[in-house]
Tab-separated table of C-alpha atoms in Angstrom:
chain	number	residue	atom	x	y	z
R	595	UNK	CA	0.000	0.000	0.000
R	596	UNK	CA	0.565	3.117	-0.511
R	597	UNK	CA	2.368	5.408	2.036
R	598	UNK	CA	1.024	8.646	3.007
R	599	UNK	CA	3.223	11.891	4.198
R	600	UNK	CA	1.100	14.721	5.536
R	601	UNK	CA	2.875	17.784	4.981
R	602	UNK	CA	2.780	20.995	7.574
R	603	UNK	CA	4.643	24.215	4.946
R	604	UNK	CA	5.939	26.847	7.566
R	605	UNK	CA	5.911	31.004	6.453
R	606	UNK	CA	6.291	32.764	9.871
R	607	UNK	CA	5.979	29.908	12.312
R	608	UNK	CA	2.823	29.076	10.989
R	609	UNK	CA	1.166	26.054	9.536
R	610	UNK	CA	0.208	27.324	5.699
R	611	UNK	CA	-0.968	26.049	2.218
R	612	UNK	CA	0.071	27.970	-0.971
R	613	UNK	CA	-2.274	27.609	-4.281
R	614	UNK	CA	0.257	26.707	-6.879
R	615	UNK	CA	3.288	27.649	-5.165
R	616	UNK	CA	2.257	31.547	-5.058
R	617	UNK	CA	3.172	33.085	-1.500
R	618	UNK	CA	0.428	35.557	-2.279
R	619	UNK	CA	-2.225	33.329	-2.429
R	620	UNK	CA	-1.517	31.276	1.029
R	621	UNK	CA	-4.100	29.731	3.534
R	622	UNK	CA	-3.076	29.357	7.270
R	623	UNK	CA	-4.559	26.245	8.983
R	624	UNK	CA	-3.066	26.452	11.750
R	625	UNK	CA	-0.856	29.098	14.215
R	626	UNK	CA	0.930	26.002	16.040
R	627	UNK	CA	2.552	23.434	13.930
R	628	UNK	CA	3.960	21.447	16.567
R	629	UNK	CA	0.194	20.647	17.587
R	630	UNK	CA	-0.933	19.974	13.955
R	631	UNK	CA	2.737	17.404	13.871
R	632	UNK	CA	1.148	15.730	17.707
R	633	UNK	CA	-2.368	15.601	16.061
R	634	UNK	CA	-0.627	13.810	12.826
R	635	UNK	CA	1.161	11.256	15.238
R	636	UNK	CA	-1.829	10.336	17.185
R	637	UNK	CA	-3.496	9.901	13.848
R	638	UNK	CA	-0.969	6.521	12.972
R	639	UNK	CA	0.786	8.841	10.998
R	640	UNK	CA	4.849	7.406	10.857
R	641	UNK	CA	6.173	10.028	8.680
R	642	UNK	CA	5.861	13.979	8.363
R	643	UNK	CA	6.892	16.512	5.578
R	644	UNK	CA	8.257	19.814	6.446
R	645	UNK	CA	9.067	22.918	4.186
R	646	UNK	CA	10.143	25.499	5.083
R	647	UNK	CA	8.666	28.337	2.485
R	648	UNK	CA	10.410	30.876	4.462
R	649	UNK	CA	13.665	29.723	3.768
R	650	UNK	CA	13.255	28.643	0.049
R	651	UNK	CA	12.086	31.831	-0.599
R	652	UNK	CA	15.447	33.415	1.815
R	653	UNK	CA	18.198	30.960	0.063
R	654	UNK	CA	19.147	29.836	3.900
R	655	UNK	CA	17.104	28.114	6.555
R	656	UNK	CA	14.264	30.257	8.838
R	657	UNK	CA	12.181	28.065	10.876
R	658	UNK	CA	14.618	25.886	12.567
R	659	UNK	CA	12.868	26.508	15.898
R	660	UNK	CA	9.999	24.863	14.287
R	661	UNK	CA	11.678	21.717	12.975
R	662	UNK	CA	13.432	21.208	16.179
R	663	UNK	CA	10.153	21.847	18.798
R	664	UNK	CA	8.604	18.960	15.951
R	665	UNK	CA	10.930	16.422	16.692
R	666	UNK	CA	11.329	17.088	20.010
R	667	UNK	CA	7.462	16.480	20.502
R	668	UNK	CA	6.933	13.831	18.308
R	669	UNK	CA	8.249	10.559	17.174
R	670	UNK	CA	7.734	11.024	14.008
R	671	UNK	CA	10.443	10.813	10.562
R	672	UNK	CA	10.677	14.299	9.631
R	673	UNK	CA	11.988	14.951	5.771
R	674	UNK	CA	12.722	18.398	5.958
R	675	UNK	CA	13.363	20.941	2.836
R	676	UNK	CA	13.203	24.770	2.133
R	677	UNK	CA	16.567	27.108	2.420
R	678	UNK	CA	18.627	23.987	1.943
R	679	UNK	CA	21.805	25.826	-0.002
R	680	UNK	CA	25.304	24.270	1.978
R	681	UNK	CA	26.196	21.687	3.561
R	682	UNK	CA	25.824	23.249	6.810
R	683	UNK	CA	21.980	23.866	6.485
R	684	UNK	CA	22.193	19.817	6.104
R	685	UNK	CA	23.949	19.336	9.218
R	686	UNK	CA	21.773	22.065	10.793
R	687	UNK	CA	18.588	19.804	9.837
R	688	UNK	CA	20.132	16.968	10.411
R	689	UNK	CA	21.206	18.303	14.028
R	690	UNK	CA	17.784	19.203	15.148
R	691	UNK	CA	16.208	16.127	14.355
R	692	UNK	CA	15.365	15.696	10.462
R	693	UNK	CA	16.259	12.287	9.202
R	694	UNK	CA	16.244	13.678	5.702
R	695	UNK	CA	17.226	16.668	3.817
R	696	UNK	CA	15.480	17.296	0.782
R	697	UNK	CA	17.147	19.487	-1.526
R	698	UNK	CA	15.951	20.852	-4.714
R	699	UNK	CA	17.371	24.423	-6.226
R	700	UNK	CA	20.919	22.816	-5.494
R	701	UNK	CA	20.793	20.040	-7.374
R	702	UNK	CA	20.164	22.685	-10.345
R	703	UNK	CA	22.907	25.055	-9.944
R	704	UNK	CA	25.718	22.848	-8.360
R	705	UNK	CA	25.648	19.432	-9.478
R	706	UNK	CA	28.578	18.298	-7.909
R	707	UNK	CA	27.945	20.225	-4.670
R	708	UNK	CA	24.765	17.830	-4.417
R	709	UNK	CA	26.873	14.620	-5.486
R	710	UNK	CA	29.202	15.327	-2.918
R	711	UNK	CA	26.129	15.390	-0.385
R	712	UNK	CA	24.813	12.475	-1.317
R	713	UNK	CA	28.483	10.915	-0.972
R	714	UNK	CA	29.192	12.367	2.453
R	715	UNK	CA	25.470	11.744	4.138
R	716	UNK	CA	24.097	8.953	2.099
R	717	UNK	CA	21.653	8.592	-0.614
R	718	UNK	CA	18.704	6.956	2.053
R	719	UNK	CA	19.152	11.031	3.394
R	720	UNK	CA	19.220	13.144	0.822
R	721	UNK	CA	15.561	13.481	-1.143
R	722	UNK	CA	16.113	14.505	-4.910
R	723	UNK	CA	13.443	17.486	-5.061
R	724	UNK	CA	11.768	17.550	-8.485
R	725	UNK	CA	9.355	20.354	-8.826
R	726	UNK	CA	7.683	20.854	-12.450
R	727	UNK	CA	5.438	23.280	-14.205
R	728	UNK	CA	4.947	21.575	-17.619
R	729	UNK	CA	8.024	19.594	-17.966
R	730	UNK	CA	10.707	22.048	-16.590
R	731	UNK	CA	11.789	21.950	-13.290
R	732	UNK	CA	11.152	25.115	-11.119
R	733	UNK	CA	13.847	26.587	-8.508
R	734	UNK	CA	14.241	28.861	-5.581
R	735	UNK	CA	11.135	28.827	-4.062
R	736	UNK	CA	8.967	27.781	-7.154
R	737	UNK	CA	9.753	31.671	-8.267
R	738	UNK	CA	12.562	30.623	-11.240
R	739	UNK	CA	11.806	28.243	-14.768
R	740	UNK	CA	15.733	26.686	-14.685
R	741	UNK	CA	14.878	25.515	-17.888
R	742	UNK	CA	15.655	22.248	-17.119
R	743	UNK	CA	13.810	19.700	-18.453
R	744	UNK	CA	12.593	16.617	-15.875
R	745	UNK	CA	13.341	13.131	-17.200
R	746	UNK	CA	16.834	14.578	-17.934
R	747	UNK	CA	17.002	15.761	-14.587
R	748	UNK	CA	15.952	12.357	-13.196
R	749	UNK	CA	18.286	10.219	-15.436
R	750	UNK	CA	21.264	12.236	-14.064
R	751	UNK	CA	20.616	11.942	-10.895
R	752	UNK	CA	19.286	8.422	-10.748
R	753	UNK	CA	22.765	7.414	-12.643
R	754	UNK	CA	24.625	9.266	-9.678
R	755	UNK	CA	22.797	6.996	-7.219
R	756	UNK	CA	19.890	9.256	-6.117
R	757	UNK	CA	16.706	6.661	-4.778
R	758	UNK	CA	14.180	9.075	-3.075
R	759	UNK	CA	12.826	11.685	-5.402
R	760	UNK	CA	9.766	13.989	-4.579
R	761	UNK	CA	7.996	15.361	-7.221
R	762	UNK	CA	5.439	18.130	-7.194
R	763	UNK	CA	2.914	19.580	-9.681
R	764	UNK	CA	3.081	22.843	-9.176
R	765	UNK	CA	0.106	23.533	-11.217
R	766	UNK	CA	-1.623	21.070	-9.195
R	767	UNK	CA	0.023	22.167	-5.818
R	768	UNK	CA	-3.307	23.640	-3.268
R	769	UNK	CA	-5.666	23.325	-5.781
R	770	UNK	CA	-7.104	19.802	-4.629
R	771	UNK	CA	-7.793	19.389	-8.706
R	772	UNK	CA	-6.598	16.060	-8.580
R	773	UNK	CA	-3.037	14.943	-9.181
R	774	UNK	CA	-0.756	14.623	-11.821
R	775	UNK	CA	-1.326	10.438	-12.551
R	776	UNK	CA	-0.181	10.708	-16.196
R	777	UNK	CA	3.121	12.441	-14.926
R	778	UNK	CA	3.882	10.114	-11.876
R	779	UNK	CA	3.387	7.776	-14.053
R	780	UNK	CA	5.468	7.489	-16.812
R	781	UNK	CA	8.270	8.812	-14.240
R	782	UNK	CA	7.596	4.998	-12.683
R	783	UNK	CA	7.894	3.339	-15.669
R	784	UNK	CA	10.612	4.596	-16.804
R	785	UNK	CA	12.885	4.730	-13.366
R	786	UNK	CA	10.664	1.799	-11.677
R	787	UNK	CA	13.005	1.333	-8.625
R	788	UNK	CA	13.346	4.677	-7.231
R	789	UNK	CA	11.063	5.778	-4.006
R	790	UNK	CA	9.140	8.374	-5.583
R	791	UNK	CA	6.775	10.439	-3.531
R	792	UNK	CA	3.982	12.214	-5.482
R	793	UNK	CA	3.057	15.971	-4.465
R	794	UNK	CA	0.488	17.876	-5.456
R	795	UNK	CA	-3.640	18.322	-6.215
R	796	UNK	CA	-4.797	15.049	-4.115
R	797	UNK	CA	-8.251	16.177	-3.756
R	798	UNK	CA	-9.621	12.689	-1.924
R	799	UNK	CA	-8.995	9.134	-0.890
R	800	UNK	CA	-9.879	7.826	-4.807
R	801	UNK	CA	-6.539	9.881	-5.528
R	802	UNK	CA	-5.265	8.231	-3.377
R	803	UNK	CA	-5.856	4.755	-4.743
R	804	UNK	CA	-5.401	5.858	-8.448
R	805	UNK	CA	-1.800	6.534	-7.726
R	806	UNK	CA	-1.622	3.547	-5.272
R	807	UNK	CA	-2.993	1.538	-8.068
R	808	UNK	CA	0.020	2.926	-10.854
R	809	UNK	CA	2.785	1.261	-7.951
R	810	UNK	CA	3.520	4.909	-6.605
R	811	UNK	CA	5.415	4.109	-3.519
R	812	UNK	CA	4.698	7.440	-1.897
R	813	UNK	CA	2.453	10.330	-1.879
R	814	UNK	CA	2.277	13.634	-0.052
R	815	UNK	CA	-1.317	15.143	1.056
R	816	UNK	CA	-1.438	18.582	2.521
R	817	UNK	CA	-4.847	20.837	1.798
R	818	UNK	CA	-6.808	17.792	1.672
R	819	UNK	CA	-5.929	17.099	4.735
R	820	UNK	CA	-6.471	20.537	6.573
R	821	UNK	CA	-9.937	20.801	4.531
R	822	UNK	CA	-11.311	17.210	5.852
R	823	UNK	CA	-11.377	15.310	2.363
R	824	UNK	CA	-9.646	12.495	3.361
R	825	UNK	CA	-11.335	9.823	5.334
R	826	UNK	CA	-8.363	9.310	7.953
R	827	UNK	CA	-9.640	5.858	9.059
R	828	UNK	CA	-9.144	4.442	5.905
R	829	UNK	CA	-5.468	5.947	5.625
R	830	UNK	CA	-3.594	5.867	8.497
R	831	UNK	CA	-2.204	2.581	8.928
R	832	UNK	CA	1.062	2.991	9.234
């Protein structure tokens, strides 16, 4: 089965949504993050995703008060991303309790900067971020086009020994329109043994199942969550 990741996206200590990536257009859901990480635990949740849009849209790390008050609470595997430019923002996740860093913008501009982090920490620690609109992968915050195309992108990496890749629809991202099943996958098909965790649009627990029923390993559910359209009971099983 599937595995869910319920997200919590941090802009001033808060627990937000974006529509589409745009920082303009963002919905808080909740003012304390560390309860909405408890209330995801005592849910059967194993797993939690943090960004923090703060420091993706800052090029360094903001809310590291957040991340650490998280896993200090909680038991939960935190994958944490957002501001993640050196190694020391690594190590600075890493110190305050995230099991994994995951890293997009980098892996754009300074390909061997990334290699070398997946040679020094590991590649079961170091999440390949892969955010699209269209087939182009978007950087810095979702604000830049790098003009780089995806399944380029991925075939690099993969060949470099990268295994857990997250990748988000921006289009789809806070719209709960449904994800991107067409995208996820032909991304399967054609790289069927890396752990890729789908982001973006789930709108319900049939999207669920569609991309459970493609042999997605992974998927990440944020606004659906917060809004009530997925029936937990059915979900979290661990």
């Amino acid at each position: 089965m599937i595995e869910l990741i319920p997200a919590i996206d941090l802009i001033g200590g808060k627990c937000v949504r974006l529509t589409k990536g745009d920082y303009s257009h963002k919905t808080v859901y909740n003012d304390d993050p560390v309860a909405a990480a408890i209330a995801f635990e005592k849910m059967g949740f194993k797993r939690l995703h943090v960004v923090d849009l703060d420091g993706a849209k800052s090029d360094h790390i903001v809310n590291i008060n957040v991340l650490k008050d998280i896993t200090s609470s909680t038991g939960l595997t935190i994958d944490f991303g957002g501001g993640i430019k050196s190694e020391e923002d690594i190590e600075l996740a890493f110190a305050n309790g995230s099991a994994m860093a995951t890293v997009g913008s980098i892996a754009v501009t300074e390909k061997e900067q990334f290699c070398s982090w997946l040679m020094k920490f590991g590649a079961d620690r170091i999440i390949l971020s892969a955010d699209v609109r269209g087939r182009n992968i978007s950087i810095n915050g979702w604000k830049d086009n790098s003009g780089v195309e995806l399944m380029s992108f991925l075939d690099y990496y993969i060949s470099h020994g990268v295994n857990n890749i997250l990748c988000t629809d921006i289009s789809k991202d806070g719209t709960l329109q449904g994800p991107s099943t067409d995208l996820y996958k032909e991304v399967i098909e054609r790289f069927p043994h890396i752990y890729l965790i789908a982001s973006g649009g789930v709108s319900s627990n049939d999207d669920i199942y569609e991309l459970d029923n493609i042999g997605i390993p992974a998927v990440v559910v944020g606004k659906a969550f917060y809004e009530g359209k997925i029936n937990i009971e059915e979900t979290a099983h661990g």
